[in-house]
Amino acid sequence: MTMLQTLTERLFDDGDRADLDPFAIFEEWFALAEESEPNDPHAMAVATVDPSGVPDVRMVLMNARDERGFAFFTNFESDKGRELLAHPQAALMFHWKSLRRQIRMRGPVEVVTPSEADAYFASRHRGSQIASSASLQSRPLESRQELVERVEKLTETIGDGPVPRPPHWSGFRLRPLAIEFWKDGQYRLHDRVRFTREGFEAPWESTRLYP
C-alpha cells in the first residue's frame, strides 16, 4: 500500500510539485512550529524601506492569516507604519530554529479593514490596549518613567470603560507574490523551493534553487 506524502515531501520531490499550494504548505510547517517552538511561533521579521531607500527590519507577530495573505498590527505613526504607507511593499520571514526551517515572502501590502482592526484590538489584553494607546511608537522618549506616567494617566482617564482603538492603530496585510521554503541540509546542501505568481488570480509556479 502506497503511503500518502506530506506536503513537505511533495515540495522537495522534484517530480511531484504540480498544483501545490504554498499557503497549504505554510499551514503544515506552522502547525509543526506551534508544537516545537518554545516561544512565539508566529513571530516574523518584516522588512521595509525608508524615504531614502535604506532598508529597515524588525520582528513583529503575525496576528491573522487567510487566503489573501499575512497580517500584523501596529501604530501607523511608527517608523514601519509610515514606511509602509509611503511604500506599500514589504518582505517578511519566519525562522523556526527548532525545525531548522524558514519561509520568506515578498509582495504588496494593504491596510486591513477597520472591522478587522477593531476585532483584533478588542481581543488584546486590556494592558496591551492601553499600552498601544499610550505609546508614541518610534519617537524619542526622555525616560521610561515618562512612558509609565502616560500609561497611568490614560488608565485613570479610561477607568473601567472600554479602551477605544486609537485612530492611528491598525494593521497591514502582506499579499505574497513570492513565497520561498528553506529546509536545512547536511553540509549546507539545503533545500530551497520558491513559488511565484504574476498576480493574485494567477497560478503559482515553483522553482528549486541552489542553496
mmCIF file of N, CA and C in Angstrom, residues 43-127:
data_model
loop_
_atom_site.group_PDB
_atom_site.id
_atom_site.type_symbol
_atom_site.label_atom_id
_atom_site.label_comp_id
_atom_site.label_asym_id
_atom_site.label_seq_id
_atom_site.Cartn_x
_atom_site.Cartn_y
_atom_site.Cartn_z
ATOM 1 N N ALA A 43 6.095 34.660 15.353
ATOM 2 C CA ALA A 43 6.998 35.798 15.192
ATOM 3 C C ALA A 43 7.602 35.795 13.787
ATOM 4 N N MET A 44 7.695 36.969 13.188
ATOM 5 C CA MET A 44 8.253 37.074 11.841
ATOM 6 C C MET A 44 8.987 38.395 11.709
ATOM 7 N N ALA A 45 10.003 38.404 10.850
ATOM 8 C CA ALA A 45 10.726 39.627 10.527
ATOM 9 C C ALA A 45 10.019 40.309 9.364
ATOM 10 N N VAL A 46 9.844 41.621 9.475
ATOM 11 C CA VAL A 46 9.230 42.402 8.396
ATOM 12 C C VAL A 46 10.210 43.473 7.947
ATOM 13 N N ALA A 47 10.510 43.503 6.654
ATOM 14 C CA ALA A 47 11.459 44.460 6.091
ATOM 15 C C ALA A 47 10.715 45.503 5.270
ATOM 16 N N THR A 48 11.084 46.760 5.470
ATOM 17 C CA THR A 48 10.522 47.889 4.730
ATOM 18 C C THR A 48 11.687 48.761 4.255
ATOM 19 N N VAL A 49 11.376 49.861 3.582
ATOM 20 C CA VAL A 49 12.412 50.833 3.206
ATOM 21 C C VAL A 49 11.988 52.217 3.660
ATOM 22 N N ASP A 50 12.981 53.028 4.055
ATOM 23 C CA ASP A 50 12.684 54.394 4.475
ATOM 24 C C ASP A 50 12.671 55.316 3.253
ATOM 25 N N PRO A 51 12.397 56.614 3.423
ATOM 26 C CA PRO A 51 12.321 57.516 2.266
ATOM 27 C C PRO A 51 13.586 57.576 1.424
ATOM 28 N N SER A 52 14.734 57.200 2.014
ATOM 29 C CA SER A 52 15.994 57.215 1.264
ATOM 30 C C SER A 52 16.266 55.887 0.569
ATOM 31 N N GLY A 53 15.370 54.924 0.758
ATOM 32 C CA GLY A 53 15.581 53.609 0.167
ATOM 33 C C GLY A 53 16.428 52.691 1.021
ATOM 34 N N VAL A 54 16.760 53.118 2.252
ATOM 35 C CA VAL A 54 17.547 52.290 3.162
ATOM 36 C C VAL A 54 16.603 51.300 3.852
ATOM 37 N N PRO A 55 16.942 50.007 3.876
ATOM 38 C CA PRO A 55 16.031 49.023 4.459
ATOM 39 C C PRO A 55 15.979 49.097 5.977
ATOM 40 N N ASP A 56 14.814 48.768 6.510
ATOM 41 C CA ASP A 56 14.587 48.588 7.938
ATOM 42 C C ASP A 56 14.011 47.194 8.129
ATOM 43 N N VAL A 57 14.356 46.544 9.234
ATOM 44 C CA VAL A 57 13.775 45.233 9.515
ATOM 45 C C VAL A 57 13.567 45.128 11.014
ATOM 46 N N ARG A 58 12.469 44.458 11.406
ATOM 47 C CA ARG A 58 12.171 44.262 12.808
ATOM 48 C C ARG A 58 11.280 43.036 12.970
ATOM 49 N N MET A 59 11.225 42.508 14.201
ATOM 50 C CA MET A 59 10.364 41.372 14.479
ATOM 51 C C MET A 59 8.985 41.866 14.904
ATOM 52 N N VAL A 60 7.957 41.236 14.358
ATOM 53 C CA VAL A 60 6.575 41.508 14.750
ATOM 54 C C VAL A 60 5.880 40.157 14.917
ATOM 55 N N LEU A 61 4.616 40.206 15.302
ATOM 56 C CA LEU A 61 3.836 38.986 15.429
ATOM 57 C C LEU A 61 2.780 38.927 14.333
ATOM 58 N N MET A 62 2.709 37.800 13.647
ATOM 59 C CA MET A 62 1.625 37.577 12.693
ATOM 60 C C MET A 62 0.350 37.354 13.506
ATOM 61 N N ASN A 63 -0.629 38.201 13.302
ATOM 62 C CA ASN A 63 -1.850 38.122 14.096
ATOM 63 C C ASN A 63 -3.042 37.570 13.335
ATOM 64 N N ALA A 64 -2.929 37.466 12.017
ATOM 65 C CA ALA A 64 -4.036 36.927 11.222
ATOM 66 C C ALA A 64 -3.480 36.441 9.891
ATOM 67 N N ARG A 65 -4.145 35.442 9.332
ATOM 68 C CA ARG A 65 -3.759 34.945 8.013
ATOM 69 C C ARG A 65 -4.971 34.293 7.375
ATOM 70 N N ASP A 66 -5.050 34.394 6.073
ATOM 71 C CA ASP A 66 -6.100 33.737 5.313
ATOM 72 C C ASP A 66 -5.626 33.621 3.870
ATOM 73 N N GLU A 67 -6.557 33.361 2.953
ATOM 74 C CA GLU A 67 -6.170 33.158 1.562
ATOM 75 C C GLU A 67 -5.655 34.437 0.900
ATOM 76 N N ARG A 68 -5.855 35.574 1.543
ATOM 77 C CA ARG A 68 -5.342 36.831 0.997
ATOM 78 C C ARG A 68 -3.875 37.052 1.355
ATOM 79 N N GLY A 69 -3.504 36.725 2.596
ATOM 80 C CA GLY A 69 -2.134 36.965 2.998
ATOM 81 C C GLY A 69 -1.965 36.934 4.500
ATOM 82 N N PHE A 70 -0.935 37.652 4.985
ATOM 83 C CA PHE A 70 -0.478 37.570 6.365
ATOM 84 C C PHE A 70 -0.499 38.963 6.980
ATOM 85 N N ALA A 71 -1.208 39.096 8.103
ATOM 86 C CA ALA A 71 -1.452 40.417 8.675
ATOM 87 C C ALA A 71 -0.789 40.584 10.031
ATOM 88 N N PHE A 72 -0.384 41.824 10.314
ATOM 89 C CA PHE A 72 0.107 42.210 11.630
ATOM 90 C C PHE A 72 -0.420 43.607 11.924
ATOM 91 N N PHE A 73 -0.394 43.984 13.200
ATOM 92 C CA PHE A 73 -0.992 45.245 13.623
ATOM 93 C C PHE A 73 0.056 46.118 14.293
ATOM 94 N N THR A 74 -0.101 47.443 14.118
ATOM 95 C CA THR A 74 0.929 48.345 14.608
ATOM 96 C C THR A 74 0.408 49.776 14.662
ATOM 97 N N ASN A 75 1.208 50.644 15.229
ATOM 98 C CA ASN A 75 0.962 52.073 15.239
ATOM 99 C C ASN A 75 1.366 52.630 13.869
ATOM 100 N N PHE A 76 0.431 53.225 13.167
ATOM 101 C CA PHE A 76 0.729 53.738 11.833
ATOM 102 C C PHE A 76 1.628 54.967 11.860
ATOM 103 N N GLU A 77 1.857 55.545 13.043
ATOM 104 C CA GLU A 77 2.764 56.678 13.172
ATOM 105 C C GLU A 77 4.177 56.235 13.551
ATOM 106 N N SER A 78 4.385 54.912 13.662
ATOM 107 C CA SER A 78 5.722 54.364 13.919
ATOM 108 C C SER A 78 6.540 54.400 12.636
ATOM 109 N N ASP A 79 7.821 54.057 12.750
ATOM 110 C CA ASP A 79 8.658 54.016 11.553
ATOM 111 C C ASP A 79 8.094 53.043 10.521
ATOM 112 N N LYS A 80 7.757 51.826 10.952
ATOM 113 C CA LYS A 80 7.271 50.857 9.970
ATOM 114 C C LYS A 80 5.929 51.272 9.395
ATOM 115 N N GLY A 81 5.085 51.882 10.244
ATOM 116 C CA GLY A 81 3.794 52.335 9.738
ATOM 117 C C GLY A 81 3.946 53.396 8.659
ATOM 118 N N ARG A 82 4.772 54.401 8.916
ATOM 119 C CA ARG A 82 4.986 55.468 7.945
ATOM 120 C C ARG A 82 5.664 54.946 6.686
ATOM 121 N N GLU A 83 6.622 54.032 6.870
ATOM 122 C CA GLU A 83 7.321 53.488 5.701
ATOM 123 C C GLU A 83 6.395 52.664 4.824
ATOM 124 N N LEU A 84 5.532 51.869 5.424
ATOM 125 C CA LEU A 84 4.623 51.037 4.631
ATOM 126 C C LEU A 84 3.525 51.863 3.968
ATOM 127 N N LEU A 85 3.071 52.922 4.632
ATOM 128 C CA LEU A 85 2.076 53.788 3.996
ATOM 129 C C LEU A 85 2.679 54.518 2.792
ATOM 130 N N ALA A 86 3.960 54.873 2.889
ATOM 131 C CA ALA A 86 4.629 55.578 1.794
ATOM 132 C C ALA A 86 5.060 54.634 0.685
ATOM 133 N N HIS A 87 5.497 53.432 1.046
ATOM 134 C CA HIS A 87 5.972 52.437 0.077
ATOM 135 C C HIS A 87 5.327 51.091 0.424
ATOM 136 N N PRO A 88 4.123 50.831 -0.049
ATOM 137 C CA PRO A 88 3.376 49.629 0.365
ATOM 138 C C PRO A 88 3.860 48.332 -0.288
ATOM 139 N N GLN A 89 5.135 48.051 -0.082
ATOM 140 C CA GLN A 89 5.754 46.788 -0.488
ATOM 141 C C GLN A 89 6.591 46.315 0.689
ATOM 142 N N ALA A 90 6.653 45.011 0.899
ATOM 143 C CA ALA A 90 7.425 44.521 2.045
ATOM 144 C C ALA A 90 7.887 43.097 1.802
ATOM 145 N N ALA A 91 8.791 42.662 2.667
ATOM 146 C CA ALA A 91 9.226 41.267 2.709
ATOM 147 C C ALA A 91 9.105 40.811 4.147
ATOM 148 N N LEU A 92 8.787 39.547 4.323
ATOM 149 C CA LEU A 92 8.738 39.004 5.675
ATOM 150 C C LEU A 92 9.385 37.625 5.696
ATOM 151 N N MET A 93 9.778 37.215 6.907
ATOM 152 C CA MET A 93 10.416 35.913 7.047
ATOM 153 C C MET A 93 10.078 35.296 8.391
ATOM 154 N N PHE A 94 9.726 34.021 8.349
ATOM 155 C CA PHE A 94 9.591 33.206 9.551
ATOM 156 C C PHE A 94 10.843 32.329 9.649
ATOM 157 N N HIS A 95 11.448 32.273 10.827
ATOM 158 C CA HIS A 95 12.579 31.372 11.048
ATOM 159 C C HIS A 95 12.286 30.550 12.294
ATOM 160 N N TRP A 96 12.155 29.247 12.102
ATOM 161 C CA TRP A 96 11.867 28.346 13.216
ATOM 162 C C TRP A 96 13.123 27.524 13.479
ATOM 163 N N LYS A 97 13.912 27.955 14.468
ATOM 164 C CA LYS A 97 15.189 27.314 14.750
ATOM 165 C C LYS A 97 15.004 25.868 15.165
ATOM 166 N N SER A 98 13.907 25.582 15.897
ATOM 167 C CA SER A 98 13.672 24.218 16.360
ATOM 168 C C SER A 98 13.458 23.257 15.195
ATOM 169 N N LEU A 99 12.928 23.771 14.077
ATOM 170 C CA LEU A 99 12.674 22.936 12.901
ATOM 171 C C LEU A 99 13.791 23.031 11.875
ATOM 172 N N ARG A 100 14.674 24.027 12.057
ATOM 173 C CA ARG A 100 15.725 24.295 11.063
ATOM 174 C C ARG A 100 15.094 24.573 9.701
ATOM 175 N N ARG A 101 14.071 25.420 9.743
ATOM 176 C CA ARG A 101 13.351 25.793 8.529
ATOM 177 C C ARG A 101 13.041 27.287 8.553
ATOM 178 N N GLN A 102 12.872 27.855 7.369
ATOM 179 C CA GLN A 102 12.423 29.236 7.280
ATOM 180 C C GLN A 102 11.554 29.413 6.038
ATOM 181 N N ILE A 103 10.712 30.443 6.098
ATOM 182 C CA ILE A 103 9.850 30.801 4.971
ATOM 183 C C ILE A 103 10.002 32.295 4.738
ATOM 184 N N ARG A 104 10.256 32.669 3.485
ATOM 185 C CA ARG A 104 10.372 34.069 3.098
ATOM 186 C C ARG A 104 9.240 34.420 2.144
ATOM 187 N N MET A 105 8.757 35.675 2.239
ATOM 188 C CA MET A 105 7.683 36.146 1.360
ATOM 189 C C MET A 105 7.945 37.589 0.958
ATOM 190 N N ARG A 106 7.449 37.935 -0.239
ATOM 191 C CA ARG A 106 7.534 39.314 -0.726
ATOM 192 C C ARG A 106 6.238 39.649 -1.433
ATOM 193 N N GLY A 107 5.874 40.936 -1.391
ATOM 194 C CA GLY A 107 4.685 41.334 -2.118
ATOM 195 C C GLY A 107 4.164 42.686 -1.668
ATOM 196 N N PRO A 108 3.084 43.136 -2.276
ATOM 197 C CA PRO A 108 2.471 44.408 -1.882
ATOM 198 C C PRO A 108 1.771 44.285 -0.537
ATOM 199 N N VAL A 109 1.603 45.428 0.090
ATOM 200 C CA VAL A 109 0.973 45.492 1.411
ATOM 201 C C VAL A 109 -0.280 46.352 1.324
ATOM 202 N N GLU A 110 -1.337 45.917 2.000
ATOM 203 C CA GLU A 110 -2.572 46.687 2.057
ATOM 204 C C GLU A 110 -2.972 46.901 3.517
ATOM 205 N N VAL A 111 -3.741 47.942 3.766
ATOM 206 C CA VAL A 111 -4.257 48.213 5.100
ATOM 207 C C VAL A 111 -5.484 47.327 5.341
ATOM 208 N N VAL A 112 -5.558 46.722 6.509
ATOM 209 C CA VAL A 112 -6.719 45.889 6.819
ATOM 210 C C VAL A 112 -7.946 46.774 6.984
ATOM 211 N N THR A 113 -9.118 46.174 6.972
ATOM 212 C CA THR A 113 -10.349 46.941 7.139
ATOM 213 C C THR A 113 -10.495 47.417 8.586
ATOM 214 N N PRO A 114 -11.245 48.500 8.816
ATOM 215 C CA PRO A 114 -11.478 48.947 10.197
ATOM 216 C C PRO A 114 -12.095 47.863 11.071
ATOM 217 N N SER A 115 -12.977 47.047 10.514
ATOM 218 C CA SER A 115 -13.597 45.991 11.319
ATOM 219 C C SER A 115 -12.571 44.940 11.739
ATOM 220 N N GLU A 116 -11.609 44.636 10.859
ATOM 221 C CA GLU A 116 -10.555 43.698 11.221
ATOM 222 C C GLU A 116 -9.682 44.269 12.342
ATOM 223 N N ALA A 117 -9.347 45.555 12.224
ATOM 224 C CA ALA A 117 -8.530 46.194 13.255
ATOM 225 C C ALA A 117 -9.279 46.249 14.576
ATOM 226 N N ASP A 118 -10.575 46.588 14.519
ATOM 227 C CA ASP A 118 -11.379 46.638 15.742
ATOM 228 C C ASP A 118 -11.432 45.272 16.419
ATOM 229 N N ALA A 119 -11.636 44.228 15.631
ATOM 230 C CA ALA A 119 -11.769 42.878 16.186
ATOM 231 C C ALA A 119 -10.477 42.438 16.863
ATOM 232 N N TYR A 120 -9.335 42.697 16.210
ATOM 233 C CA TYR A 120 -8.090 42.274 16.834
ATOM 234 C C TYR A 120 -7.775 43.108 18.071
ATOM 235 N N PHE A 121 -8.002 44.424 17.998
ATOM 236 C CA PHE A 121 -7.726 45.282 19.149
ATOM 237 C C PHE A 121 -8.551 44.836 20.355
ATOM 238 N N ALA A 122 -9.813 44.481 20.106
ATOM 239 C CA ALA A 122 -10.696 44.047 21.185
ATOM 240 C C ALA A 122 -10.242 42.730 21.796
ATOM 241 N N SER A 123 -9.514 41.910 21.028
ATOM 242 C CA SER A 123 -9.067 40.609 21.528
ATOM 243 C C SER A 123 -7.822 40.716 22.410
ATOM 244 N N ARG A 124 -7.159 41.861 22.407
ATOM 245 C CA ARG A 124 -5.916 42.013 23.155
ATOM 246 C C ARG A 124 -6.194 42.192 24.651
ATOM 247 N N HIS A 125 -5.194 41.866 25.448
ATOM 248 C CA HIS A 125 -5.274 42.115 26.884
ATOM 249 C C HIS A 125 -5.461 43.615 27.117
ATOM 250 N N ARG A 126 -6.235 43.956 28.130
ATOM 251 C CA ARG A 126 -6.517 45.366 28.398
ATOM 252 C C ARG A 126 -5.223 46.169 28.598
ATOM 253 N N GLY A 127 -4.253 45.560 29.259
ATOM 254 C CA GLY A 127 -2.984 46.257 29.452
ATOM 255 C C GLY A 127 -2.295 46.573 28.143
#
